[in-house]
PDB file of C-alpha atoms in Angstrom:
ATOM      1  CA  UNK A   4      21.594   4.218 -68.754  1.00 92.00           C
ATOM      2  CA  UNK A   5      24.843   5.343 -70.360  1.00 96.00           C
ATOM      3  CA  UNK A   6      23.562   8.885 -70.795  1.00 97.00           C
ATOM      4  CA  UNK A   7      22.582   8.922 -67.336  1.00 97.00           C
ATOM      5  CA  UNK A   8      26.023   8.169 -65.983  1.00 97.00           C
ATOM      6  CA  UNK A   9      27.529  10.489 -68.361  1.00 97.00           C
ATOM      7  CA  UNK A  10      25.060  13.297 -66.986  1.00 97.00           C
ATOM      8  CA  UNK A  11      26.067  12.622 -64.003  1.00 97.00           C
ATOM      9  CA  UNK A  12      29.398  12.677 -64.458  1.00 97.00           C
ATOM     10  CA  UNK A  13      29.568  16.145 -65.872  1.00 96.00           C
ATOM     11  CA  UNK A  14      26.991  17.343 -62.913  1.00 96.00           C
ATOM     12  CA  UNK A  15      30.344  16.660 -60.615  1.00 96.00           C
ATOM     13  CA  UNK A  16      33.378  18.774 -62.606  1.00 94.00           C
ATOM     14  CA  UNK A  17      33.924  22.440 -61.363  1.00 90.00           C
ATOM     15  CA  UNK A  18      32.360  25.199 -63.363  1.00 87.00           C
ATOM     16  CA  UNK A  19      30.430  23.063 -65.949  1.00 92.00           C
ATOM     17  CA  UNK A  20      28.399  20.876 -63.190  1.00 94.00           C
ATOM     18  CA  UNK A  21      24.265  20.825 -63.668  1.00 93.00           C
ATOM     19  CA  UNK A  22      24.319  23.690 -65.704  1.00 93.00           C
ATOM     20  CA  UNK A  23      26.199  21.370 -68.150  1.00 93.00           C
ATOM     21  CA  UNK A  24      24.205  18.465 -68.065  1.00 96.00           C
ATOM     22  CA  UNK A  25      21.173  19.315 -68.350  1.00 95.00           C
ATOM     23  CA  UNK A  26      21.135  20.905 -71.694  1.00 94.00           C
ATOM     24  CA  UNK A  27      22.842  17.759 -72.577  1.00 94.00           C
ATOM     25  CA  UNK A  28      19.845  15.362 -71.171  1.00 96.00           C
ATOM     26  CA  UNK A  29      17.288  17.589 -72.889  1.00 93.00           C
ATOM     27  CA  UNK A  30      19.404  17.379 -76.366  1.00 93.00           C
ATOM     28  CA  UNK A  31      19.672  13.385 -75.682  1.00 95.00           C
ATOM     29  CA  UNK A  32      15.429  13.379 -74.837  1.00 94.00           C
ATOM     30  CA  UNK A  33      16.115  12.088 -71.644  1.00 95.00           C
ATOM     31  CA  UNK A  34      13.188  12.621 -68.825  1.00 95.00           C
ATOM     32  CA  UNK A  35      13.410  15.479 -67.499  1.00 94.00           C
ATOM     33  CA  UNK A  36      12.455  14.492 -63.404  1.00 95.00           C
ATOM     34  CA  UNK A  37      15.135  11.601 -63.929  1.00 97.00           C
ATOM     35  CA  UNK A  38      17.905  13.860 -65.496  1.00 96.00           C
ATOM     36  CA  UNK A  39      17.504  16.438 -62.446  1.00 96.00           C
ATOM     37  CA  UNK A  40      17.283  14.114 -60.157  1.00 96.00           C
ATOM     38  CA  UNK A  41      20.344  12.244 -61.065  1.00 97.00           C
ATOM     39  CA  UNK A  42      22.258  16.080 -61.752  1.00 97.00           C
ATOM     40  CA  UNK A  43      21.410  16.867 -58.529  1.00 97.00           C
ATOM     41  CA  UNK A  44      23.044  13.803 -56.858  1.00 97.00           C
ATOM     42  CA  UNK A  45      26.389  14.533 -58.739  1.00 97.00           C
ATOM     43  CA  UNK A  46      26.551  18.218 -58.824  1.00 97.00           C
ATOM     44  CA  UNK A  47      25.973  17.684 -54.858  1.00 97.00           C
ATOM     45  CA  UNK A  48      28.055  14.828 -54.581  1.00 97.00           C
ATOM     46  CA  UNK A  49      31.764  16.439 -54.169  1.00 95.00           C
ATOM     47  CA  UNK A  50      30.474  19.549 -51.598  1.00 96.00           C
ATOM     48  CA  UNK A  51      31.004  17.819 -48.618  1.00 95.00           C
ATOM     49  CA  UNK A  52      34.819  17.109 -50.086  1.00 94.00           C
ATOM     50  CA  UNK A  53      34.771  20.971 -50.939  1.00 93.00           C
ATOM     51  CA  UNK A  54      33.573  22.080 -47.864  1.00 94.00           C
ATOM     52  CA  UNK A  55      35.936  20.269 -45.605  1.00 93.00           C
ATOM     53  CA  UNK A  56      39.280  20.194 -47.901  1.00 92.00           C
ATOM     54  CA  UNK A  57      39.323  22.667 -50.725  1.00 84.00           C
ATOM     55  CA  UNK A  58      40.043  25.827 -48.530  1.00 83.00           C
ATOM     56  CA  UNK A  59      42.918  23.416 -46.923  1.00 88.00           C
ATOM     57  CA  UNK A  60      44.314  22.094 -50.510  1.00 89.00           C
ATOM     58  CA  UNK A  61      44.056  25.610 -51.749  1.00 87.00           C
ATOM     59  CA  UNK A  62      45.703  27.228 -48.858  1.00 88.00           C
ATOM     60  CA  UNK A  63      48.595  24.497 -49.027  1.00 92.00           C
ATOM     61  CA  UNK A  64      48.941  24.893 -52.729  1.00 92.00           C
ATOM     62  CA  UNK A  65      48.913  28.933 -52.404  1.00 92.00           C
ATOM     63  CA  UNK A  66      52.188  28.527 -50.709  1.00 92.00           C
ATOM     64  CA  UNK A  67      54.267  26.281 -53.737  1.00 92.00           C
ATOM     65  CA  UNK A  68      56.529  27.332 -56.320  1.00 89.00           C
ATOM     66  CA  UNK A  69      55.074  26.452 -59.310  1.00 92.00           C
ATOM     67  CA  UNK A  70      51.198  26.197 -59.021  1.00 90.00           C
ATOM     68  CA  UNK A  71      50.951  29.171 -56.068  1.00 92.00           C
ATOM     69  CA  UNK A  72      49.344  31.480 -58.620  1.00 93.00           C
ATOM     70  CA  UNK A  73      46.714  28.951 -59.735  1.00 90.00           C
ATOM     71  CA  UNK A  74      45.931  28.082 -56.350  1.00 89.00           C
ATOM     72  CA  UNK A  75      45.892  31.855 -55.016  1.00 92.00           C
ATOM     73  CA  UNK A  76      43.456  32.875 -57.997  1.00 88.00           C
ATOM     74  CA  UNK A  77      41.130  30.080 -56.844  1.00 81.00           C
ATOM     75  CA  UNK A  78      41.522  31.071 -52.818  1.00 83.00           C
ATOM     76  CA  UNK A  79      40.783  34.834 -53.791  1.00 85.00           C
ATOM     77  CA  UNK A  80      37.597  33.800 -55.597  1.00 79.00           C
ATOM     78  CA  UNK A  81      36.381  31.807 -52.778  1.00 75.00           C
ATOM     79  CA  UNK A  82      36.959  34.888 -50.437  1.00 79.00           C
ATOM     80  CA  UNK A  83      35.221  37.327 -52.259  1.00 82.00           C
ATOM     81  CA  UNK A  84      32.647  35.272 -53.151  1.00 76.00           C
ATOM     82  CA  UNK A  85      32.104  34.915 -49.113  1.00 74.00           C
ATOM     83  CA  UNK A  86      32.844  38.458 -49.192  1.00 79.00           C
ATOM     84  CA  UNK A  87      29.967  39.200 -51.461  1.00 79.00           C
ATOM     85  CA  UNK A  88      27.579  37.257 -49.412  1.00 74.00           C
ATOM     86  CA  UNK A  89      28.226  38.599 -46.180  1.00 77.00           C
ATOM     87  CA  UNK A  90      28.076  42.100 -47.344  1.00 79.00           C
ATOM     88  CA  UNK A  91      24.783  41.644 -49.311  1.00 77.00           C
ATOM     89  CA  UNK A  92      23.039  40.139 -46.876  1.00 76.00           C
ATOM     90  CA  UNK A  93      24.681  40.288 -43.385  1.00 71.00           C
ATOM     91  CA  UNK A  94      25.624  36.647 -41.271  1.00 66.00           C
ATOM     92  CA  UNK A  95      21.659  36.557 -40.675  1.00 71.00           C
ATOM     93  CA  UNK A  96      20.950  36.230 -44.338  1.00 85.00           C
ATOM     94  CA  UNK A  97      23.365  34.149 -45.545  1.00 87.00           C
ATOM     95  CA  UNK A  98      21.511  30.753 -46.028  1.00 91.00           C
ATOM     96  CA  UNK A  99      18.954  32.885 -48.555  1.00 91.00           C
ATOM     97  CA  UNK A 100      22.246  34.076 -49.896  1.00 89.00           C
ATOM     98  CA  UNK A 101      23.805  31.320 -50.727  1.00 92.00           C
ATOM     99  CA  UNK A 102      21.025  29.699 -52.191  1.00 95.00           C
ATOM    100  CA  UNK A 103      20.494  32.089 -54.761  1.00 93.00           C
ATOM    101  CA  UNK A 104      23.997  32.652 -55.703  1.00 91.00           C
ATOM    102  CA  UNK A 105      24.125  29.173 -56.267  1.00 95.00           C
ATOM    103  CA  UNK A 106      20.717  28.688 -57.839  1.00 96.00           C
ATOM    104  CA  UNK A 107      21.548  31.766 -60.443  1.00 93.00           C
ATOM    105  CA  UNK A 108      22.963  29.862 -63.220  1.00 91.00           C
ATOM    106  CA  UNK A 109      25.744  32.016 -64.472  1.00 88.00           C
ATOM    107  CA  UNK A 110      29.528  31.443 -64.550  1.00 84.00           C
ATOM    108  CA  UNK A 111      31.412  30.945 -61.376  1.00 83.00           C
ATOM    109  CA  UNK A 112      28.177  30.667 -59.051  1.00 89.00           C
ATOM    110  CA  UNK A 113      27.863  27.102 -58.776  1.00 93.00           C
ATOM    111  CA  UNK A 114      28.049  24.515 -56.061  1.00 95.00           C
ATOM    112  CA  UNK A 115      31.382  24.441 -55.790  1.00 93.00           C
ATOM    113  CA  UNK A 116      32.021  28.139 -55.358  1.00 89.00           C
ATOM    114  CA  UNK A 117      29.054  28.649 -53.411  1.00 91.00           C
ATOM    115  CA  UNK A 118      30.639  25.721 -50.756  1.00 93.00           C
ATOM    116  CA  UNK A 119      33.734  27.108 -51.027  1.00 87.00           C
ATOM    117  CA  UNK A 120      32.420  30.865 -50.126  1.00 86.00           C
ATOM    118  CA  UNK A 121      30.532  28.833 -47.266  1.00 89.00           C
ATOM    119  CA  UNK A 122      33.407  27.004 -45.838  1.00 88.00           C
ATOM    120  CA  UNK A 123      35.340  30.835 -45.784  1.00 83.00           C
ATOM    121  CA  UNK A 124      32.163  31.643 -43.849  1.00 84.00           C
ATOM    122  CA  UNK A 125      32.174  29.090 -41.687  1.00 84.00           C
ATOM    123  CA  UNK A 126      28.545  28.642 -42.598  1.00 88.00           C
ATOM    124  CA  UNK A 127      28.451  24.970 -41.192  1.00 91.00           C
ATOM    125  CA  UNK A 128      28.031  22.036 -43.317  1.00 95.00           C
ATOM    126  CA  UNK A 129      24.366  21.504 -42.730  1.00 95.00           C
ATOM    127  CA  UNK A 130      23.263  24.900 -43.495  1.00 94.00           C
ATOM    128  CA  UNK A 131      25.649  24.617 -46.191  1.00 95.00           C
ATOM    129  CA  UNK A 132      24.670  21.412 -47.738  1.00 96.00           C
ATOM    130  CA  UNK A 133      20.926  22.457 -47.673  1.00 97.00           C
ATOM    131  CA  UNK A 134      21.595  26.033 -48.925  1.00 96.00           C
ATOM    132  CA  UNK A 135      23.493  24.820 -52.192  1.00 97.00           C
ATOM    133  CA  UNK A 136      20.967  21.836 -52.914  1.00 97.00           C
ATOM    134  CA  UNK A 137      18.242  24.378 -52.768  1.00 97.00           C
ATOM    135  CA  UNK A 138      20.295  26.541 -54.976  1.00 97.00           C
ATOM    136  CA  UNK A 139      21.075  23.767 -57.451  1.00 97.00           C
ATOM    137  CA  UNK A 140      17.898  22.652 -57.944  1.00 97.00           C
ATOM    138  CA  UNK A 141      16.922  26.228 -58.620  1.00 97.00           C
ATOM    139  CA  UNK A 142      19.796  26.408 -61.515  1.00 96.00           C
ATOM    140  CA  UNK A 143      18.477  22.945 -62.325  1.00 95.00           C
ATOM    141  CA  UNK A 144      14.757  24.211 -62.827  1.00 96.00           C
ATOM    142  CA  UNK A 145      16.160  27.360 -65.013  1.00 95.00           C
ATOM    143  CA  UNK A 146      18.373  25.088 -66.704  1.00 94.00           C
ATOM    144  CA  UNK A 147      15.744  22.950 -67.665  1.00 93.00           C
ATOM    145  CA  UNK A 148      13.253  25.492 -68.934  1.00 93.00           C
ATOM    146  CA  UNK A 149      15.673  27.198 -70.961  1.00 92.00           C
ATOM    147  CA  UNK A 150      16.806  24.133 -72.450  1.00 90.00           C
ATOM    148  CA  UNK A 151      13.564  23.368 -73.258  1.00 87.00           C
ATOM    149  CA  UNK A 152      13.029  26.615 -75.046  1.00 82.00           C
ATOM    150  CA  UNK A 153      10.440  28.513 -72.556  1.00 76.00           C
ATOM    151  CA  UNK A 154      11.966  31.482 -72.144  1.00 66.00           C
ATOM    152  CA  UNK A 155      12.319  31.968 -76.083  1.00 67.00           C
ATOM    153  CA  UNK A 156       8.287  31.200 -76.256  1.00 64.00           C
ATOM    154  CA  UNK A 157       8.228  33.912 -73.296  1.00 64.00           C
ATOM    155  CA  UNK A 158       9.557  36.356 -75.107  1.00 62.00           C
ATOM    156  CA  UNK A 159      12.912  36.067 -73.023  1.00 60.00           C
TER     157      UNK A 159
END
């Protein structure tokens, strides 16, 4: 049960989330269905917080003395991340989008940024929320396999 918490725990911080944890739950032999499931829950757990208050926090932090640069480097990648998005697929496409920027699992293209990009979009927070838990459990499903050593059997 401890493993699971922990799991879950790391599923939740910024830039590590599921893509974290579950090369950690395959190392520690934990199920596999279990250990996604419970990833899932806490990489998805903050977006709601993301989507409604980041873009505020960062906006209000952009404007201080001593952390404005921290906060302005984190506001810029939210924008061109929504940026990105809207220019690769148009405001029809962005659902498809943002699922597979999320559900890539490479640096910076996580649930957090991905809900961030959406809130600059004003994607709505239902299309939002769905969009990113398809895309995590995407990331979760590469994740998985690669941890599990299938794409080295593949040839990948």
């Amino acid at each position: 049960m401890k493993k699971y918490i922990l799991i879950f725990l790391i599923s939740m911080i910024p830039v590590v989330e599921l893509r974290g944890a579950i090369p950690f739950a395959t190392f520690w032999g934990l199920d596999y269905f279990t250990a996604l499931t419970v990833c899932v829950i806490g990489n998805m757990l903050p977006v709601p917080f993301i989507y409604f208050f980041a873009r505020r926090v960062l906006l209000w932090g952009a404007e201080r003395k001593y952390v404005g640069k921290f906060f302005r480097r984190f506001l810029a990648k939210g924008e061109r991340a929504g940026q990105k998005l809207t220019k690769r697929t148009g405001r029809g496409g962005l659902f498809v989008a943002l699922m597979l920027f999320v559900g890539i699992p490479l640096p910076g293209t996580g649930a957090w940024t991905g809900t961030l990009a959406a809130s600059f979009l004003n994607m709505g927070i239902k299309s939002t929320t769905v969009s990113v838990s398809l895309g995590v459990i995407i990331a979760g499903i590469i994740m998985g396999l690669a941890s599990m050593g299938v794409f080295s059997v593949l040839g990948f």
